[in-house]
PDB file of C-alpha atoms in Angstrom:
ATOM      1  CA  MET A 254      -1.734  -8.985  -3.676  1.00 48.00           C
ATOM      2  CA  ASN A 255      -2.738 -11.057  -0.877  1.00 51.00           C
ATOM      3  CA  LYS A 256      -2.710 -14.855   0.474  1.00 50.00           C
ATOM      4  CA  ALA A 257      -4.655 -15.864   3.419  1.00 49.00           C
ATOM      5  CA  TYR A 258      -4.312 -17.763   6.771  1.00 46.00           C
ATOM      6  CA  VAL A 259      -7.025 -18.906   8.432  1.00 46.00           C
ATOM      7  CA  ASN A 260      -7.439 -18.786  12.397  1.00 46.00           C
ATOM      8  CA  LYS A 261      -9.291 -21.926  13.429  1.00 45.00           C
ATOM      9  CA  LYS A 262      -9.820 -20.657  16.682  1.00 43.00           C
ATOM     10  CA  LYS A 263     -11.993 -17.608  15.183  1.00 46.00           C
ATOM     11  CA  ALA A 264     -14.192 -19.209  12.901  1.00 51.00           C
ATOM     12  CA  ARG A 265     -11.660 -19.737  10.065  1.00 73.00           C
ATOM     13  CA  LEU A 266     -11.173 -16.096   9.666  1.00 83.00           C
ATOM     14  CA  VAL A 267      -9.453 -15.174   6.433  1.00 84.00           C
ATOM     15  CA  LEU A 268      -7.325 -12.365   6.928  1.00 82.00           C
ATOM     16  CA  PRO A 269      -3.976 -11.161   4.389  1.00 84.00           C
ATOM     17  CA  LYS A 270      -1.186 -12.784   5.570  1.00 79.00           C
ATOM     18  CA  GLU A 271       1.741 -10.393   4.514  1.00 80.00           C
ATOM     19  CA  HIS A 272       2.219  -8.163   7.882  1.00 75.00           C
ATOM     20  CA  GLY A 273       3.980  -5.694   5.263  1.00 81.00           C
ATOM     21  CA  THR A 274       0.130  -4.997   3.514  1.00 89.00           C
ATOM     22  CA  TRP A 275      -1.188  -2.985   6.710  1.00 91.00           C
ATOM     23  CA  MET A 276       1.422  -1.099   6.780  1.00 92.00           C
ATOM     24  CA  MET A 277       0.839   0.007   3.115  1.00 94.00           C
ATOM     25  CA  PHE A 278      -2.758   0.210   4.003  1.00 95.00           C
ATOM     26  CA  PHE A 279      -2.751   2.357   7.140  1.00 96.00           C
ATOM     27  CA  LEU A 280      -0.219   4.247   6.347  1.00 97.00           C
ATOM     28  CA  PRO A 281      -1.525   6.330   3.002  1.00 97.00           C
ATOM     29  CA  TYR A 282      -4.930   6.623   4.741  1.00 97.00           C
ATOM     30  CA  ILE A 283      -3.843   8.119   8.383  1.00 97.00           C
ATOM     31  CA  LEU A 284      -1.328  10.347   6.116  1.00 97.00           C
ATOM     32  CA  GLY A 285      -4.449  12.018   3.914  1.00 96.00           C
ATOM     33  CA  VAL A 286      -6.513  12.471   7.038  1.00 96.00           C
ATOM     34  CA  THR A 287      -3.909  13.984   8.704  1.00 95.00           C
ATOM     35  CA  LEU A 288      -2.506  16.520   6.001  1.00 93.00           C
ATOM     36  CA  SER A 289      -6.166  17.049   4.757  1.00 93.00           C
ATOM     37  CA  GLY A 290      -7.976  17.861   8.475  1.00 92.00           C
ATOM     38  CA  PRO A 291     -10.068  14.843   9.799  1.00 94.00           C
ATOM     39  CA  SER A 292     -13.619  14.802   9.973  1.00 94.00           C
ATOM     40  CA  LEU A 293     -16.554  12.408  10.940  1.00 96.00           C
ATOM     41  CA  LEU A 294     -16.786  11.075   7.700  1.00 96.00           C
ATOM     42  CA  HIS A 295     -13.409   9.842   7.710  1.00 97.00           C
ATOM     43  CA  ILE A 296     -14.416   7.121  10.279  1.00 97.00           C
ATOM     44  CA  PRO A 297     -17.241   5.029   7.837  1.00 97.00           C
ATOM     45  CA  LEU A 298     -14.596   5.730   5.069  1.00 98.00           C
ATOM     46  CA  LEU A 299     -11.890   3.980   6.954  1.00 98.00           C
ATOM     47  CA  ILE A 300     -13.952   1.086   7.919  1.00 98.00           C
ATOM     48  CA  GLY A 301     -15.659   0.740   4.566  1.00 98.00           C
ATOM     49  CA  TRP A 302     -11.789   1.051   2.931  1.00 97.00           C
ATOM     50  CA  LEU A 303     -10.604  -1.504   5.479  1.00 97.00           C
ATOM     51  CA  PHE A 304     -13.574  -4.325   4.466  1.00 97.00           C
ATOM     52  CA  LEU A 305     -12.427  -3.860   0.909  1.00 96.00           C
ATOM     53  CA  PHE A 306      -9.002  -4.563   1.648  1.00 95.00           C
ATOM     54  CA  LEU A 307      -9.972  -7.757   3.572  1.00 95.00           C
ATOM     55  CA  ALA A 308     -12.577  -8.464   0.485  1.00 95.00           C
ATOM     56  CA  SER A 309      -9.042  -8.644  -1.924  1.00 93.00           C
ATOM     57  CA  THR A 310      -7.670 -11.618   0.044  1.00 92.00           C
ATOM     58  CA  PRO A 311     -11.080 -14.082  -0.459  1.00 93.00           C
ATOM     59  CA  LEU A 312     -11.219 -12.533  -4.106  1.00 94.00           C
ATOM     60  CA  LEU A 313      -7.541 -13.145  -5.159  1.00 93.00           C
ATOM     61  CA  ASN A 314      -7.170 -16.322  -3.632  1.00 92.00           C
ATOM     62  CA  LEU A 315     -10.376 -18.001  -5.321  1.00 93.00           C
ATOM     63  CA  ILE A 316      -8.932 -16.624  -8.813  1.00 92.00           C
ATOM     64  CA  ARG A 317      -5.372 -18.477  -7.722  1.00 91.00           C
ATOM     65  CA  ASN A 318      -7.268 -21.479  -6.660  1.00 88.00           C
ATOM     66  CA  ASN A 319     -11.093 -22.267  -7.136  1.00 84.00           C
ATOM     67  CA  LYS A 320     -11.143 -25.363  -5.301  1.00 86.00           C
ATOM     68  CA  VAL A 321     -11.014 -22.705  -2.046  1.00 87.00           C
ATOM     69  CA  LYS A 322     -14.478 -21.549  -3.494  1.00 85.00           C
ATOM     70  CA  ALA A 323     -16.346 -23.070  -0.517  1.00 86.00           C
ATOM     71  CA  GLU A 324     -14.144 -21.314   2.084  1.00 88.00           C
ATOM     72  CA  MET A 325     -13.707 -17.938   0.603  1.00 90.00           C
ATOM     73  CA  MET A 326     -16.923 -17.479  -1.574  1.00 93.00           C
ATOM     74  CA  PRO A 327     -18.661 -16.726   2.029  1.00 92.00           C
ATOM     75  CA  TRP A 328     -16.116 -14.592   3.480  1.00 94.00           C
ATOM     76  CA  LEU A 329     -15.499 -12.575   0.092  1.00 94.00           C
ATOM     77  CA  ILE A 330     -19.797 -11.592   0.427  1.00 95.00           C
ATOM     78  CA  LYS A 331     -19.623 -11.016   3.954  1.00 95.00           C
ATOM     79  CA  TYR A 332     -16.673  -8.371   3.641  1.00 96.00           C
ATOM     80  CA  LEU A 333     -18.072  -6.759   0.468  1.00 97.00           C
ATOM     81  CA  ILE A 334     -21.405  -6.228   1.557  1.00 97.00           C
ATOM     82  CA  LEU A 335     -19.748  -4.535   5.157  1.00 97.00           C
ATOM     83  CA  ALA A 336     -17.962  -2.561   2.688  1.00 97.00           C
ATOM     84  CA  VAL A 337     -20.748  -0.922   0.909  1.00 97.00           C
ATOM     85  CA  ILE A 338     -22.940  -0.275   4.020  1.00 97.00           C
ATOM     86  CA  PHE A 339     -20.033   2.046   5.300  1.00 98.00           C
ATOM     87  CA  LEU A 340     -18.712   3.333   1.808  1.00 97.00           C
ATOM     88  CA  LEU A 341     -21.853   4.058   0.490  1.00 97.00           C
ATOM     89  CA  PRO A 342     -23.230   6.707   2.557  1.00 96.00           C
ATOM     90  CA  VAL A 343     -19.654   8.674   2.348  1.00 97.00           C
ATOM     91  CA  ILE A 344     -19.915   8.206  -1.513  1.00 96.00           C
ATOM     92  CA  TRP A 345     -23.571   9.500  -1.605  1.00 96.00           C
ATOM     93  CA  LEU A 346     -22.391  12.530   0.126  1.00 95.00           C
ATOM     94  CA  THR A 347     -19.155  13.095  -1.552  1.00 94.00           C
ATOM     95  CA  PRO A 348     -19.463  11.356  -5.218  1.00 94.00           C
ATOM     96  CA  VAL A 349     -15.973  12.642  -6.405  1.00 93.00           C
ATOM     97  CA  LEU A 350     -14.913   9.474  -4.390  1.00 95.00           C
ATOM     98  CA  LEU A 351     -16.215   7.381  -7.356  1.00 94.00           C
ATOM     99  CA  LEU A 352     -13.242   8.314  -9.038  1.00 92.00           C
ATOM    100  CA  VAL A 353     -10.952   6.435  -6.831  1.00 93.00           C
ATOM    101  CA  GLY A 354     -13.315   3.466  -6.990  1.00 92.00           C
ATOM    102  CA  ALA A 355     -12.872   3.828 -11.246  1.00 94.00           C
ATOM    103  CA  PHE A 356      -9.051   3.202 -11.089  1.00 94.00           C
ATOM    104  CA  LEU A 357      -9.360   0.328  -8.466  1.00 95.00           C
ATOM    105  CA  ILE A 358     -10.542  -1.600 -11.868  1.00 94.00           C
ATOM    106  CA  PRO A 359      -7.562  -1.103 -13.714  1.00 95.00           C
ATOM    107  CA  LEU A 360      -5.652  -2.294 -10.695  1.00 95.00           C
ATOM    108  CA  LEU A 361      -7.528  -5.023 -10.031  1.00 94.00           C
ATOM    109  CA  ILE A 362      -7.200  -6.419 -13.599  1.00 95.00           C
ATOM    110  CA  ILE A 363      -3.354  -6.042 -13.525  1.00 95.00           C
ATOM    111  CA  ASN A 364      -3.391  -7.869 -10.413  1.00 94.00           C
ATOM    112  CA  ILE A 365      -5.622 -10.749 -11.922  1.00 94.00           C
ATOM    113  CA  TYR A 366      -3.276 -10.764 -15.012  1.00 95.00           C
ATOM    114  CA  PHE A 367       0.191 -11.299 -12.692  1.00 94.00           C
ATOM    115  CA  ILE A 368      -1.983 -13.955 -10.756  1.00 93.00           C
ATOM    116  CA  ARG A 369      -2.758 -15.764 -13.985  1.00 92.00           C
ATOM    117  CA  VAL A 370       0.455 -15.765 -15.542  1.00 92.00           C
ATOM    118  CA  ARG A 371       2.354 -16.488 -12.194  1.00 90.00           C
ATOM    119  CA  ASN A 372       4.147 -13.951 -11.909  1.00 90.00           C
ATOM    120  CA  GLU A 373       2.929 -11.990  -8.844  1.00 89.00           C
ATOM    121  CA  ARG A 374       6.433 -10.953  -7.286  1.00 88.00           C
ATOM    122  CA  SER A 375       6.781  -8.421 -10.428  1.00 90.00           C
ATOM    123  CA  LEU A 376       7.797  -5.497  -9.956  1.00 91.00           C
ATOM    124  CA  TRP A 377       5.074  -4.098 -11.912  1.00 94.00           C
ATOM    125  CA  ASN A 378       2.805  -6.070  -9.765  1.00 94.00           C
ATOM    126  CA  ASN A 379       4.421  -4.256  -6.948  1.00 94.00           C
ATOM    127  CA  LEU A 380       3.544  -1.031  -8.321  1.00 95.00           C
ATOM    128  CA  SER A 381       0.216  -1.761  -9.112  1.00 95.00           C
ATOM    129  CA  GLY A 382      -0.671  -3.149  -5.341  1.00 95.00           C
ATOM    130  CA  ILE A 383       1.358  -0.013  -4.129  1.00 96.00           C
ATOM    131  CA  ILE A 384      -0.820   2.474  -5.820  1.00 97.00           C
ATOM    132  CA  THR A 385      -4.170   0.820  -4.936  1.00 96.00           C
ATOM    133  CA  PHE A 386      -2.787   1.218  -1.230  1.00 96.00           C
ATOM    134  CA  THR A 387      -2.312   4.591  -1.635  1.00 97.00           C
ATOM    135  CA  LEU A 388      -5.414   5.664  -3.364  1.00 97.00           C
ATOM    136  CA  GLY A 389      -6.980   5.505   0.249  1.00 97.00           C
ATOM    137  CA  GLY A 390      -4.654   8.277   1.017  1.00 97.00           C
ATOM    138  CA  VAL A 391      -6.277  10.055  -2.126  1.00 97.00           C
ATOM    139  CA  ALA A 392      -9.873   9.120  -0.512  1.00 97.00           C
ATOM    140  CA  ALA A 393      -9.094  10.903   2.488  1.00 97.00           C
ATOM    141  CA  VAL A 394      -7.874  13.802   1.030  1.00 96.00           C
ATOM    142  CA  LEU A 395     -10.512  14.348  -1.372  1.00 96.00           C
ATOM    143  CA  LEU A 396     -13.029  13.739   1.634  1.00 95.00           C
ATOM    144  CA  GLY A 397     -11.037  16.315   3.522  1.00 92.00           C
ATOM    145  CA  GLU A 398     -10.240  19.190   2.089  1.00 87.00           C
ATOM    146  CA  GLY A 399     -11.291  18.160  -1.483  1.00 84.00           C
ATOM    147  CA  ASN A 400      -8.677  19.383  -3.382  1.00 88.00           C
ATOM    148  CA  VAL A 401      -7.646  17.340  -6.122  1.00 91.00           C
ATOM    149  CA  SER A 402      -3.774  18.478  -7.120  1.00 91.00           C
ATOM    150  CA  ASN A 403      -3.021  17.988  -3.318  1.00 92.00           C
ATOM    151  CA  ALA A 404      -4.301  14.245  -3.397  1.00 94.00           C
ATOM    152  CA  LEU A 405      -2.567  13.348  -6.617  1.00 94.00           C
ATOM    153  CA  PHE A 406       0.351  14.729  -5.153  1.00 93.00           C
ATOM    154  CA  LEU A 407       0.195  12.110  -2.078  1.00 95.00           C
ATOM    155  CA  LEU A 408      -0.302   9.702  -4.345  1.00 96.00           C
ATOM    156  CA  VAL A 409       3.141  10.071  -6.211  1.00 95.00           C
ATOM    157  CA  LEU A 410       4.818  11.047  -2.987  1.00 96.00           C
ATOM    158  CA  ILE A 411       3.832   7.738  -1.137  1.00 97.00           C
ATOM    159  CA  THR A 412       4.131   5.864  -4.373  1.00 97.00           C
ATOM    160  CA  LEU A 413       7.692   6.879  -5.135  1.00 96.00           C
ATOM    161  CA  TYR A 414       8.187   5.893  -1.115  1.00 96.00           C
ATOM    162  CA  PHE A 415       6.323   2.102  -1.054  1.00 96.00           C
ATOM    163  CA  MET A 416       8.449   1.425  -4.555  1.00 96.00           C
ATOM    164  CA  GLY A 417      11.662   2.321  -2.260  1.00 95.00           C
ATOM    165  CA  SER A 418      10.578  -0.446   0.117  1.00 95.00           C
ATOM    166  CA  ALA A 419       9.521  -2.821  -2.602  1.00 94.00           C
ATOM    167  CA  PHE A 420      13.125  -2.629  -4.046  1.00 94.00           C
ATOM    168  CA  TYR A 421      15.154  -2.962  -0.763  1.00 94.00           C
ATOM    169  CA  VAL A 422      13.038  -5.510   0.411  1.00 92.00           C
ATOM    170  CA  LYS A 423      13.761  -7.834  -2.710  1.00 92.00           C
ATOM    171  CA  SER A 424      17.166  -6.929  -2.228  1.00 91.00           C
ATOM    172  CA  LEU A 425      17.273  -8.321   0.978  1.00 91.00           C
ATOM    173  CA  ILE A 426      15.337 -11.744   0.242  1.00 88.00           C
ATOM    174  CA  ARG A 427      14.957 -13.096  -3.131  1.00 86.00           C
ATOM    175  CA  GLU A 428      17.257 -11.247  -4.849  1.00 87.00           C
ATOM    176  CA  ARG A 429      19.672 -10.726  -1.972  1.00 85.00           C
ATOM    177  CA  LYS A 430      22.739 -12.544  -4.143  1.00 84.00           C
ATOM    178  CA  ASN A 431      21.744 -10.407  -7.255  1.00 86.00           C
ATOM    179  CA  HIS A 432      24.638  -7.875  -6.865  1.00 87.00           C
ATOM    180  CA  SER A 433      22.585  -5.852  -9.909  1.00 90.00           C
ATOM    181  CA  PHE A 434      19.646  -5.812  -8.499  1.00 91.00           C
ATOM    182  CA  LYS A 435      20.962  -4.499  -5.147  1.00 90.00           C
ATOM    183  CA  ARG A 436      22.902  -1.994  -7.306  1.00 92.00           C
ATOM    184  CA  PHE A 437      19.905  -0.798  -9.125  1.00 93.00           C
ATOM    185  CA  SER A 438      18.101  -0.454  -5.561  1.00 94.00           C
ATOM    186  CA  ASN A 439      20.723   1.772  -4.485  1.00 94.00           C
ATOM    187  CA  ILE A 440      20.295   4.107  -7.698  1.00 95.00           C
ATOM    188  CA  TYR A 441      16.402   4.298  -7.187  1.00 96.00           C
ATOM    189  CA  HIS A 442      17.250   5.328  -3.781  1.00 95.00           C
ATOM    190  CA  ALA A 443      19.352   8.127  -5.037  1.00 94.00           C
ATOM    191  CA  LEU A 444      16.695   9.080  -7.699  1.00 95.00           C
ATOM    192  CA  LEU A 445      14.532   9.866  -4.861  1.00 95.00           C
ATOM    193  CA  LEU A 446      16.503  12.158  -3.347  1.00 95.00           C
ATOM    194  CA  LEU A 447      16.605  14.584  -6.659  1.00 95.00           C
ATOM    195  CA  ILE A 448      12.816  14.314  -7.179  1.00 92.00           C
ATOM    196  CA  PRO A 449      11.943  16.429  -4.908  1.00 92.00           C
ATOM    197  CA  PHE A 450      14.351  19.335  -6.338  1.00 93.00           C
ATOM    198  CA  LEU A 451      12.637  18.617  -9.714  1.00 90.00           C
ATOM    199  CA  LEU A 452       9.273  18.848  -7.802  1.00 84.00           C
ATOM    200  CA  GLY A 453      10.037  22.122  -6.408  1.00 87.00           C
ATOM    201  CA  VAL A 454       9.915  21.237  -3.039  1.00 89.00           C
ATOM    202  CA  PRO A 455      13.192  20.604  -2.179  1.00 92.00           C
ATOM    203  CA  MET A 456      12.170  20.046   1.712  1.00 93.00           C
ATOM    204  CA  LEU A 457      11.124  16.568   0.445  1.00 93.00           C
ATOM    205  CA  PHE A 458      14.371  15.407   0.542  1.00 94.00           C
ATOM    206  CA  PHE A 459      14.286  14.853   4.025  1.00 95.00           C
ATOM    207  CA  VAL A 460      11.217  13.003   3.761  1.00 95.00           C
ATOM    208  CA  PHE A 461      13.007  10.382   1.693  1.00 96.00           C
ATOM    209  CA  LEU A 462      16.480  10.651   2.762  1.00 95.00           C
ATOM    210  CA  PRO A 463      15.860   7.890   5.848  1.00 94.00           C
ATOM    211  CA  GLY A 464      14.919   5.548   3.680  1.00 94.00           C
ATOM    212  CA  VAL A 465      17.685   6.120   1.298  1.00 95.00           C
ATOM    213  CA  LEU A 466      20.474   5.623   3.976  1.00 94.00           C
ATOM    214  CA  LYS A 467      18.669   2.425   5.195  1.00 94.00           C
ATOM    215  CA  ASP A 468      19.212   1.348   1.837  1.00 93.00           C
ATOM    216  CA  TRP A 469      22.479   2.383   1.432  1.00 93.00           C
ATOM    217  CA  LEU A 470      23.959   1.161   4.625  1.00 91.00           C
ATOM    218  CA  THR A 471      22.164  -2.214   4.502  1.00 88.00           C
ATOM    219  CA  SER A 472      24.812  -4.838   4.073  1.00 84.00           C
ATOM    220  CA  ARG A 473      23.354  -7.531   1.994  1.00 84.00           C
ATOM    221  CA  LYS A 474      26.282 -10.150   2.832  1.00 82.00           C
ATOM    222  CA  GLN A 475      23.882 -11.896   5.657  1.00 81.00           C
ATOM    223  CA  GLN A 476      20.553 -12.741   5.508  1.00 84.00           C
ATOM    224  CA  MET A 477      18.453 -10.711   7.539  1.00 86.00           C
ATOM    225  CA  ARG A 478      15.356 -12.839   9.396  1.00 87.00           C
ATOM    226  CA  PRO A 479      11.568 -11.270   7.709  1.00 84.00           C
ATOM    227  CA  MET A 480      11.092 -10.099  11.518  1.00 86.00           C
ATOM    228  CA  GLN A 481      14.087  -7.818  11.459  1.00 88.00           C
ATOM    229  CA  ILE A 482      13.259  -6.169   7.811  1.00 90.00           C
ATOM    230  CA  GLY A 483       9.602  -5.902   9.329  1.00 89.00           C
ATOM    231  CA  ILE A 484      10.983  -3.752  11.970  1.00 90.00           C
ATOM    232  CA  ILE A 485      13.171  -1.673   9.913  1.00 91.00           C
ATOM    233  CA  GLU A 486      10.022  -1.206   7.817  1.00 92.00           C
ATOM    234  CA  ILE A 487       8.204   0.093  10.339  1.00 92.00           C
ATOM    235  CA  ILE A 488      10.846   2.448  12.014  1.00 93.00           C
ATOM    236  CA  ASN A 489      11.305   3.656   8.807  1.00 94.00           C
ATOM    237  CA  GLY A 490       7.454   4.182   8.014  1.00 94.00           C
ATOM    238  CA  VAL A 491       6.883   6.390  10.750  1.00 94.00           C
ATOM    239  CA  CYS A 492       9.943   8.578  10.273  1.00 94.00           C
ATOM    240  CA  PHE A 493       8.334   8.781   6.664  1.00 96.00           C
ATOM    241  CA  PHE A 494       4.946   9.781   8.080  1.00 96.00           C
ATOM    242  CA  ILE A 495       6.894  12.333  10.810  1.00 95.00           C
ATOM    243  CA  VAL A 496       8.921  14.146   8.205  1.00 94.00           C
ATOM    244  CA  THR A 497       6.205  14.677   5.737  1.00 94.00           C
ATOM    245  CA  ILE A 498       4.083  16.264   8.105  1.00 94.00           C
ATOM    246  CA  ILE A 499       6.640  18.172   9.507  1.00 92.00           C
ATOM    247  CA  VAL A 500       7.544  19.091   5.726  1.00 89.00           C
ATOM    248  CA  MET A 501       4.116  19.401   4.577  1.00 83.00           C
TER     249      MET A 501
END
């Protein structure tokens, strides 16, 4: 899911390389906190969740290449210890969060499988990664209001949104010359506008609308720089967050 870069000026600090993962990490959590009502326990939960996220980088790099064991193992241990320190008290007070942890295990197995078959860019692997990040928002809701139905609803909502982003970004980079994939992306985004009515929450139409317009109106004829795509995704993520807060 995450490849690493090493910052030599900071004692070879191992961090996720893909900038888009940071949006995928923070957006679900902050949205979950905002919708469920913030509490002091959300702070250690966020810190613990962050270190767990950071631990995925050395872990997956070890799985990709065992030759980096000497470099990655110390960081994996450090991140996991810090994650446990912050998460354990929160889980002790809110045992239902163990369910979130249980779901992380099969998602990790899926990620490892796609690493082994050298197909990490598969949309199925993307979906697995998206659900993993979205579980942060689920945990925030369970810790806040504790409503399981609302937590699951948020899981579906954010997963649908980020899958749209996955289709969009792929259609601009790896599949830019694949006209069939572009049409598939357009169709997926069109279906996003129907889902709110199927769920009985028509106002969610406006939550997905900015992303749909983004996908439909972006030309694939000229290649865009990753920085441009990143800025567009950040703006769209902010729009998604604001409209979701207003609607829900």
